[in-house]
């Protein structure tokens, strides 16, 4: 008897070639970015920023600048006393020190580019002109730029109240590392230096705050990846109820993690808008973006790998010093990158004995924050380099050595030494399929022939474990002030048959409007053109944290699936009554509700008219 596979006849949009929802407005220049928001009477901010990496602010003279036509006000940290609290990126981690960050430098400056004085004027040009007349006297302090010097007892302190420049430290250990290292036949190791970089989005950071005195409500429009997080922290810093603070992220021209933190400029425009009762806006220049937007990882790693003569990994140890810059950034904390590095260095390999130590060290540089695959570039480079070094020492093919140590099917679920659990993955399968695709054996033969003739011919191999769409358990582990493992989807179905999906995410170029509409369309049976996606607005959902860490399609898409299924159940129940048919015989597809196997159907909008959802 021949079995016939079930064929899904219902049209699906996921995987199909469809027109992206957001493309028309973006490609025709009709996108709405923060800088495009026109608000009558808005004041413009310009910042006098520190020219010193480390210095006491001894005197500020704004008298001449304050008298210039068009200048509405000039503010220093002292002028903001009582208007706003400092922000602290708290953590439940042991040996962690939160660093208070004020909208403007208070007492001393800690990096070049830190805002010291804010000028409010009727135009950005007038504000910039006034900056030239502001005089700031500094008493320079010894700058701390080398993280290995910063950890020494005699190093100048960036934050005296912390009593140390080591803002966070963490250790993971499993097994007797000293015994295993001593017993190993082969040991390879090295020192790896990763220098900081800047996430340069096509759109500079920008924000505009508006305060409604009648409703006592604040609206901040910002080029941010995390409107929900910003809303929550502003409500706390300004002592306002959450429903009175709204943060909107319209179209955002790239983020890469650099727009996933709270910045001093965001706080300042919000404080002054409420204080003055007038809209206040700031748009960063490219120079400001390069100096004052959080930088990407800056780390020193010393690591050593121990193996048997047959190439089996026995032990691994690593020590990480992360240069996190001047402040522990909100909400991610200074621990984010260094701790992720030591968490992921074992990667997809079976490492029975491990010790990883990390220190997050403050220096007189711009703060570091999340950037493009936090922890993975560094940890992957280190581990893969160690594997290649071991392969050369043992005269074992690099692919063969990897296959000998990768976590295999029979090992799942596999708990790594730092506690990460690989429930299921295809580490071996992806490596072997990649080798098959390029005919790895043939390629090695070509390499031998090329080298025999004196030509250079390199072949690089790397494999790693990627963490995306992280769940609530692992995201809560670092003890940050937020839990990134949840997301919200709210679906509204009106009497015309139109469906509005509201999410806590904030797209910055990934095409999320299309992706989320596809999920809803396929799960609910609606047409994409009948679906509108609302995101990047803290008022749209009760809770949302934003878009970062490759989480939006997974978590927001997952929430969309669950919400769509609940809504579909209600549509089917309503249709069962209207069509006088059993619930099990009702289906929804392409915007129509029908009785399976009959011509009895109606437009989905009728279900909306027949029941409240």
PDB file of C-alpha atoms in Angstrom, residues 194-435:
ATOM      1  CA  UNK A 194      40.697  42.844  20.217  1.00  0.00           C
ATOM      2  CA  UNK A 195      40.526  46.616  19.770  1.00  0.00           C
ATOM      3  CA  UNK A 196      37.343  48.650  20.098  1.00  0.00           C
ATOM      4  CA  UNK A 197      35.255  49.726  17.176  1.00  0.00           C
ATOM      5  CA  UNK A 198      32.307  52.050  16.563  1.00  0.00           C
ATOM      6  CA  UNK A 199      28.890  50.899  15.322  1.00  0.00           C
ATOM      7  CA  UNK A 200      28.354  53.445  12.547  1.00  0.00           C
ATOM      8  CA  UNK A 201      24.696  53.488  11.524  1.00  0.00           C
ATOM      9  CA  UNK A 202      23.656  55.500   8.493  1.00  0.00           C
ATOM     10  CA  UNK A 203      21.385  57.573  10.773  1.00  0.00           C
ATOM     11  CA  UNK A 204      23.085  59.333  13.666  1.00  0.00           C
ATOM     12  CA  UNK A 205      21.424  59.191  17.062  1.00  0.00           C
ATOM     13  CA  UNK A 206      18.658  61.740  17.504  1.00  0.00           C
ATOM     14  CA  UNK A 207      15.828  62.510  19.926  1.00  0.00           C
ATOM     15  CA  UNK A 208      13.044  65.019  20.521  1.00  0.00           C
ATOM     16  CA  UNK A 209      11.025  65.376  23.720  1.00  0.00           C
ATOM     17  CA  UNK A 210       7.588  66.980  24.029  1.00  0.00           C
ATOM     18  CA  UNK A 211       5.782  67.706  27.287  1.00  0.00           C
ATOM     19  CA  UNK A 212       2.042  68.277  27.621  1.00  0.00           C
ATOM     20  CA  UNK A 213       1.508  70.444  30.703  1.00  0.00           C
ATOM     21  CA  UNK A 214      -2.249  69.857  30.672  1.00  0.00           C
ATOM     22  CA  UNK A 215      -1.990  66.069  30.673  1.00  0.00           C
ATOM     23  CA  UNK A 216       1.383  66.107  32.461  1.00  0.00           C
ATOM     24  CA  UNK A 217       2.677  63.612  29.929  1.00  0.00           C
ATOM     25  CA  UNK A 218       6.023  63.269  28.214  1.00  0.00           C
ATOM     26  CA  UNK A 219       6.648  61.921  24.701  1.00  0.00           C
ATOM     27  CA  UNK A 220      10.163  61.113  23.575  1.00  0.00           C
ATOM     28  CA  UNK A 221      10.787  60.304  19.925  1.00  0.00           C
ATOM     29  CA  UNK A 222      14.168  58.668  19.556  1.00  0.00           C
ATOM     30  CA  UNK A 223      16.247  56.677  17.103  1.00  0.00           C
ATOM     31  CA  UNK A 224      16.430  53.836  19.586  1.00  0.00           C
ATOM     32  CA  UNK A 225      16.221  50.051  19.403  1.00  0.00           C
ATOM     33  CA  UNK A 226      14.654  49.829  22.878  1.00  0.00           C
ATOM     34  CA  UNK A 227      11.667  52.203  23.295  1.00  0.00           C
ATOM     35  CA  UNK A 228      10.051  50.098  26.028  1.00  0.00           C
ATOM     36  CA  UNK A 229      13.194  50.005  28.152  1.00  0.00           C
ATOM     37  CA  UNK A 230      13.735  53.748  27.708  1.00  0.00           C
ATOM     38  CA  UNK A 231      10.109  54.432  28.738  1.00  0.00           C
ATOM     39  CA  UNK A 232      10.464  52.416  31.926  1.00  0.00           C
ATOM     40  CA  UNK A 233      13.725  54.007  33.046  1.00  0.00           C
ATOM     41  CA  UNK A 234      12.603  57.569  32.221  1.00  0.00           C
ATOM     42  CA  UNK A 235       9.479  57.054  34.306  1.00  0.00           C
ATOM     43  CA  UNK A 236      11.741  56.114  37.207  1.00  0.00           C
ATOM     44  CA  UNK A 237      14.318  58.874  36.725  1.00  0.00           C
ATOM     45  CA  UNK A 238      11.640  61.570  36.410  1.00  0.00           C
ATOM     46  CA  UNK A 239       9.305  60.137  39.069  1.00  0.00           C
ATOM     47  CA  UNK A 240       6.432  59.903  36.583  1.00  0.00           C
ATOM     48  CA  UNK A 241       3.854  57.111  36.219  1.00  0.00           C
ATOM     49  CA  UNK A 242       4.569  54.842  33.277  1.00  0.00           C
ATOM     50  CA  UNK A 243       1.354  55.766  31.467  1.00  0.00           C
ATOM     51  CA  UNK A 244       2.499  59.402  31.402  1.00  0.00           C
ATOM     52  CA  UNK A 245       5.718  58.596  29.527  1.00  0.00           C
ATOM     53  CA  UNK A 246       5.687  57.481  25.921  1.00  0.00           C
ATOM     54  CA  UNK A 247       8.744  56.603  23.852  1.00  0.00           C
ATOM     55  CA  UNK A 248       8.457  56.223  20.104  1.00  0.00           C
ATOM     56  CA  UNK A 249      11.034  54.884  17.680  1.00  0.00           C
ATOM     57  CA  UNK A 250       9.838  55.667  14.143  1.00  0.00           C
ATOM     58  CA  UNK A 251      11.854  54.456  11.169  1.00  0.00           C
ATOM     59  CA  UNK A 252      15.408  53.911  12.404  1.00  0.00           C
ATOM     60  CA  UNK A 253      18.357  53.975  10.034  1.00  0.00           C
ATOM     61  CA  UNK A 254      20.418  51.158  11.491  1.00  0.00           C
ATOM     62  CA  UNK A 255      21.459  50.304  15.015  1.00  0.00           C
ATOM     63  CA  UNK A 256      23.911  47.379  15.297  1.00  0.00           C
ATOM     64  CA  UNK A 257      23.553  47.528  19.094  1.00  0.00           C
ATOM     65  CA  UNK A 258      24.778  51.116  19.348  1.00  0.00           C
ATOM     66  CA  UNK A 259      21.193  52.364  19.705  1.00  0.00           C
ATOM     67  CA  UNK A 260      20.248  49.751  22.290  1.00  0.00           C
ATOM     68  CA  UNK A 261      21.276  51.717  25.392  1.00  0.00           C
ATOM     69  CA  UNK A 262      20.140  54.755  27.340  1.00  0.00           C
ATOM     70  CA  UNK A 263      22.203  57.856  26.603  1.00  0.00           C
ATOM     71  CA  UNK A 264      22.776  61.125  28.412  1.00  0.00           C
ATOM     72  CA  UNK A 265      21.246  63.068  25.529  1.00  0.00           C
ATOM     73  CA  UNK A 266      17.957  61.123  25.822  1.00  0.00           C
ATOM     74  CA  UNK A 267      17.700  62.010  29.501  1.00  0.00           C
ATOM     75  CA  UNK A 268      18.601  65.655  28.995  1.00  0.00           C
ATOM     76  CA  UNK A 269      16.020  66.478  26.324  1.00  0.00           C
ATOM     77  CA  UNK A 270      13.311  64.759  28.402  1.00  0.00           C
ATOM     78  CA  UNK A 271      14.259  66.669  31.559  1.00  0.00           C
ATOM     79  CA  UNK A 272      14.410  70.057  29.858  1.00  0.00           C
ATOM     80  CA  UNK A 273      11.187  69.548  27.888  1.00  0.00           C
ATOM     81  CA  UNK A 274       9.312  68.865  31.117  1.00  0.00           C
ATOM     82  CA  UNK A 275      11.096  71.666  32.962  1.00  0.00           C
ATOM     83  CA  UNK A 276      10.453  74.313  30.288  1.00  0.00           C
ATOM     84  CA  UNK A 277       7.171  73.060  28.855  1.00  0.00           C
ATOM     85  CA  UNK A 278       8.600  73.324  25.342  1.00  0.00           C
ATOM     86  CA  UNK A 279       9.740  70.677  22.865  1.00  0.00           C
ATOM     87  CA  UNK A 280      13.485  70.048  22.932  1.00  0.00           C
ATOM     88  CA  UNK A 281      15.387  68.244  20.212  1.00  0.00           C
ATOM     89  CA  UNK A 282      18.894  67.025  19.497  1.00  0.00           C
ATOM     90  CA  UNK A 283      20.388  65.439  16.397  1.00  0.00           C
ATOM     91  CA  UNK A 284      23.931  64.195  16.723  1.00  0.00           C
ATOM     92  CA  UNK A 285      26.621  65.025  14.221  1.00  0.00           C
ATOM     93  CA  UNK A 286      28.792  62.280  12.775  1.00  0.00           C
ATOM     94  CA  UNK A 287      31.670  63.357  15.033  1.00  0.00           C
ATOM     95  CA  UNK A 288      29.412  63.170  18.096  1.00  0.00           C
ATOM     96  CA  UNK A 289      28.219  59.760  16.991  1.00  0.00           C
ATOM     97  CA  UNK A 290      31.784  58.495  16.663  1.00  0.00           C
ATOM     98  CA  UNK A 291      32.870  59.783  20.061  1.00  0.00           C
ATOM     99  CA  UNK A 292      29.793  59.538  22.288  1.00  0.00           C
ATOM    100  CA  UNK A 293      27.872  56.514  21.001  1.00  0.00           C
ATOM    101  CA  UNK A 294      28.860  53.328  22.821  1.00  0.00           C
ATOM    102  CA  UNK A 295      31.785  51.488  21.270  1.00  0.00           C
ATOM    103  CA  UNK A 296      32.077  47.808  20.455  1.00  0.00           C
ATOM    104  CA  UNK A 297      34.106  45.223  22.365  1.00  0.00           C
ATOM    105  CA  UNK A 298      37.650  45.983  23.493  1.00  0.00           C
ATOM    106  CA  UNK A 299      39.296  42.963  25.094  1.00  0.00           C
ATOM    107  CA  UNK A 300      42.457  41.099  25.998  1.00  0.00           C
ATOM    108  CA  UNK A 301      42.179  37.326  26.218  1.00  0.00           C
ATOM    109  CA  UNK A 302      44.801  34.892  27.422  1.00  0.00           C
ATOM    110  CA  UNK A 303      43.744  31.299  26.765  1.00  0.00           C
ATOM    111  CA  UNK A 304      45.233  27.828  26.797  1.00  0.00           C
ATOM    112  CA  UNK A 305      43.882  24.525  25.475  1.00  0.00           C
ATOM    113  CA  UNK A 306      45.032  21.073  26.655  1.00  0.00           C
ATOM    114  CA  UNK A 307      44.611  17.885  24.589  1.00  0.00           C
ATOM    115  CA  UNK A 308      45.609  14.236  24.488  1.00  0.00           C
ATOM    116  CA  UNK A 309      47.832  12.925  21.712  1.00  0.00           C
ATOM    117  CA  UNK A 310      44.749  11.610  19.908  1.00  0.00           C
ATOM    118  CA  UNK A 311      43.321  15.131  19.770  1.00  0.00           C
ATOM    119  CA  UNK A 312      40.702  14.868  22.518  1.00  0.00           C
ATOM    120  CA  UNK A 313      40.220  18.104  24.445  1.00  0.00           C
ATOM    121  CA  UNK A 314      41.037  17.675  28.134  1.00  0.00           C
ATOM    122  CA  UNK A 315      40.864  21.203  29.504  1.00  0.00           C
ATOM    123  CA  UNK A 316      40.538  24.862  28.623  1.00  0.00           C
ATOM    124  CA  UNK A 317      41.316  27.986  30.586  1.00  0.00           C
ATOM    125  CA  UNK A 318      40.825  31.633  29.680  1.00  0.00           C
ATOM    126  CA  UNK A 319      41.271  35.001  31.323  1.00  0.00           C
ATOM    127  CA  UNK A 320      39.495  38.024  29.884  1.00  0.00           C
ATOM    128  CA  UNK A 321      40.061  41.691  30.611  1.00  0.00           C
ATOM    129  CA  UNK A 322      37.328  43.772  29.046  1.00  0.00           C
ATOM    130  CA  UNK A 323      37.946  47.499  28.570  1.00  0.00           C
ATOM    131  CA  UNK A 324      34.398  48.789  29.148  1.00  0.00           C
ATOM    132  CA  UNK A 325      35.160  52.498  29.063  1.00  0.00           C
ATOM    133  CA  UNK A 326      34.046  55.167  31.511  1.00  0.00           C
ATOM    134  CA  UNK A 327      30.628  53.902  32.649  1.00  0.00           C
ATOM    135  CA  UNK A 328      28.626  50.750  33.166  1.00  0.00           C
ATOM    136  CA  UNK A 329      26.052  51.330  30.456  1.00  0.00           C
ATOM    137  CA  UNK A 330      22.294  51.087  31.054  1.00  0.00           C
ATOM    138  CA  UNK A 331      20.691  48.570  31.031  1.00  0.00           C
ATOM    139  CA  UNK A 332      23.328  46.061  29.939  1.00  0.00           C
ATOM    140  CA  UNK A 333      25.960  46.781  32.604  1.00  0.00           C
ATOM    141  CA  UNK A 334      29.717  46.586  32.194  1.00  0.00           C
ATOM    142  CA  UNK A 335      29.558  42.803  32.553  1.00  0.00           C
ATOM    143  CA  UNK A 336      27.703  42.176  29.295  1.00  0.00           C
ATOM    144  CA  UNK A 337      30.549  41.612  26.838  1.00  0.00           C
ATOM    145  CA  UNK A 338      33.336  40.152  29.058  1.00  0.00           C
ATOM    146  CA  UNK A 339      31.015  37.661  30.760  1.00  0.00           C
ATOM    147  CA  UNK A 340      29.543  36.578  27.438  1.00  0.00           C
ATOM    148  CA  UNK A 341      33.058  35.941  26.130  1.00  0.00           C
ATOM    149  CA  UNK A 342      34.016  33.539  28.919  1.00  0.00           C
ATOM    150  CA  UNK A 343      30.564  31.961  28.703  1.00  0.00           C
ATOM    151  CA  UNK A 344      31.038  31.117  25.027  1.00  0.00           C
ATOM    152  CA  UNK A 345      34.715  30.283  24.653  1.00  0.00           C
ATOM    153  CA  UNK A 346      34.036  26.492  24.975  1.00  0.00           C
ATOM    154  CA  UNK A 347      31.568  26.947  22.106  1.00  0.00           C
ATOM    155  CA  UNK A 348      30.153  23.785  20.502  1.00  0.00           C
ATOM    156  CA  UNK A 349      32.957  21.583  21.803  1.00  0.00           C
ATOM    157  CA  UNK A 350      32.983  18.992  24.583  1.00  0.00           C
ATOM    158  CA  UNK A 351      35.159  20.597  27.246  1.00  0.00           C
ATOM    159  CA  UNK A 352      35.053  18.574  30.456  1.00  0.00           C
ATOM    160  CA  UNK A 353      37.337  20.822  32.483  1.00  0.00           C
ATOM    161  CA  UNK A 354      37.180  24.597  32.184  1.00  0.00           C
ATOM    162  CA  UNK A 355      38.058  27.734  34.057  1.00  0.00           C
ATOM    163  CA  UNK A 356      37.101  31.102  32.667  1.00  0.00           C
ATOM    164  CA  UNK A 357      37.693  34.391  34.456  1.00  0.00           C
ATOM    165  CA  UNK A 358      36.544  37.811  33.308  1.00  0.00           C
ATOM    166  CA  UNK A 359      37.017  41.337  34.569  1.00  0.00           C
ATOM    167  CA  UNK A 360      35.193  44.401  33.259  1.00  0.00           C
ATOM    168  CA  UNK A 361      37.574  47.312  33.687  1.00  0.00           C
ATOM    169  CA  UNK A 362      36.814  51.035  33.574  1.00  0.00           C
ATOM    170  CA  UNK A 363      39.061  53.264  31.466  1.00  0.00           C
ATOM    171  CA  UNK A 364      38.914  56.852  30.221  1.00  0.00           C
ATOM    172  CA  UNK A 365      37.258  56.012  26.936  1.00  0.00           C
ATOM    173  CA  UNK A 366      33.691  56.085  25.652  1.00  0.00           C
ATOM    174  CA  UNK A 367      31.563  53.392  27.315  1.00  0.00           C
ATOM    175  CA  UNK A 368      31.263  50.106  25.473  1.00  0.00           C
ATOM    176  CA  UNK A 369      27.864  48.553  24.892  1.00  0.00           C
ATOM    177  CA  UNK A 370      26.189  45.816  22.890  1.00  0.00           C
ATOM    178  CA  UNK A 371      27.513  45.393  19.380  1.00  0.00           C
ATOM    179  CA  UNK A 372      26.936  42.726  16.718  1.00  0.00           C
ATOM    180  CA  UNK A 373      26.782  39.302  18.361  1.00  0.00           C
ATOM    181  CA  UNK A 374      27.888  40.197  21.872  1.00  0.00           C
ATOM    182  CA  UNK A 375      30.683  37.890  23.026  1.00  0.00           C
ATOM    183  CA  UNK A 376      30.622  35.586  20.006  1.00  0.00           C
ATOM    184  CA  UNK A 377      33.222  37.192  17.685  1.00  0.00           C
ATOM    185  CA  UNK A 378      35.864  37.188  20.412  1.00  0.00           C
ATOM    186  CA  UNK A 379      35.085  33.778  21.912  1.00  0.00           C
ATOM    187  CA  UNK A 380      34.835  32.153  18.476  1.00  0.00           C
ATOM    188  CA  UNK A 381      38.109  33.623  17.236  1.00  0.00           C
ATOM    189  CA  UNK A 382      39.973  32.525  20.366  1.00  0.00           C
ATOM    190  CA  UNK A 383      38.643  28.960  20.437  1.00  0.00           C
ATOM    191  CA  UNK A 384      38.966  28.377  16.702  1.00  0.00           C
ATOM    192  CA  UNK A 385      42.514  29.708  16.710  1.00  0.00           C
ATOM    193  CA  UNK A 386      43.410  27.366  19.568  1.00  0.00           C
ATOM    194  CA  UNK A 387      41.910  24.432  17.647  1.00  0.00           C
ATOM    195  CA  UNK A 388      43.980  25.325  14.565  1.00  0.00           C
ATOM    196  CA  UNK A 389      47.136  25.634  16.677  1.00  0.00           C
ATOM    197  CA  UNK A 390      46.454  22.224  18.199  1.00  0.00           C
ATOM    198  CA  UNK A 391      45.782  20.677  14.781  1.00  0.00           C
ATOM    199  CA  UNK A 392      49.158  21.888  13.526  1.00  0.00           C
ATOM    200  CA  UNK A 393      50.956  20.688  16.657  1.00  0.00           C
ATOM    201  CA  UNK A 394      49.324  17.239  16.445  1.00  0.00           C
ATOM    202  CA  UNK A 395      49.535  17.014  12.630  1.00  0.00           C
ATOM    203  CA  UNK A 396      45.784  16.336  12.507  1.00  0.00           C
ATOM    204  CA  UNK A 397      43.517  17.785   9.826  1.00  0.00           C
ATOM    205  CA  UNK A 398      41.682  20.853  11.287  1.00  0.00           C
ATOM    206  CA  UNK A 399      38.276  19.488  10.269  1.00  0.00           C
ATOM    207  CA  UNK A 400      39.046  16.051  11.715  1.00  0.00           C
ATOM    208  CA  UNK A 401      40.114  17.611  15.012  1.00  0.00           C
ATOM    209  CA  UNK A 402      36.910  19.592  15.220  1.00  0.00           C
ATOM    210  CA  UNK A 403      34.723  16.589  14.419  1.00  0.00           C
ATOM    211  CA  UNK A 404      36.524  14.646  17.130  1.00  0.00           C
ATOM    212  CA  UNK A 405      35.497  17.191  19.770  1.00  0.00           C
ATOM    213  CA  UNK A 406      32.159  18.658  18.660  1.00  0.00           C
ATOM    214  CA  UNK A 407      29.039  17.986  20.697  1.00  0.00           C
ATOM    215  CA  UNK A 408      27.226  15.182  18.825  1.00  0.00           C
ATOM    216  CA  UNK A 409      23.642  14.013  18.618  1.00  0.00           C
ATOM    217  CA  UNK A 410      24.055  11.474  21.397  1.00  0.00           C
ATOM    218  CA  UNK A 411      25.296  14.166  23.791  1.00  0.00           C
ATOM    219  CA  UNK A 412      22.196  16.365  23.699  1.00  0.00           C
ATOM    220  CA  UNK A 413      21.093  17.991  25.894  1.00  0.00           C
ATOM    221  CA  UNK A 414      24.644  19.096  26.654  1.00  0.00           C
ATOM    222  CA  UNK A 415      25.480  21.457  29.495  1.00  0.00           C
ATOM    223  CA  UNK A 416      28.638  23.485  28.984  1.00  0.00           C
ATOM    224  CA  UNK A 417      30.927  24.339  31.891  1.00  0.00           C
ATOM    225  CA  UNK A 418      29.524  27.918  32.126  1.00  0.00           C
ATOM    226  CA  UNK A 419      26.029  26.420  32.381  1.00  0.00           C
ATOM    227  CA  UNK A 420      24.657  26.996  28.874  1.00  0.00           C
ATOM    228  CA  UNK A 421      22.542  24.066  27.713  1.00  0.00           C
ATOM    229  CA  UNK A 422      22.533  23.037  24.055  1.00  0.00           C
ATOM    230  CA  UNK A 423      19.141  21.330  23.797  1.00  0.00           C
ATOM    231  CA  UNK A 424      19.655  20.375  20.206  1.00  0.00           C
ATOM    232  CA  UNK A 425      21.858  21.495  17.351  1.00  0.00           C
ATOM    233  CA  UNK A 426      23.597  20.264  14.234  1.00  0.00           C
ATOM    234  CA  UNK A 427      27.209  21.114  15.004  1.00  0.00           C
ATOM    235  CA  UNK A 428      28.607  18.019  13.270  1.00  0.00           C
ATOM    236  CA  UNK A 429      26.063  18.102  10.457  1.00  0.00           C
ATOM    237  CA  UNK A 430      26.695  21.737   9.529  1.00  0.00           C
ATOM    238  CA  UNK A 431      30.461  21.255   9.415  1.00  0.00           C
ATOM    239  CA  UNK A 432      30.297  18.080   7.326  1.00  0.00           C
ATOM    240  CA  UNK A 433      27.730  19.561   4.943  1.00  0.00           C
ATOM    241  CA  UNK A 434      29.914  22.647   4.453  1.00  0.00           C
ATOM    242  CA  UNK A 435      32.906  20.403   3.693  1.00  0.00           C
TER     243      UNK A 435
END
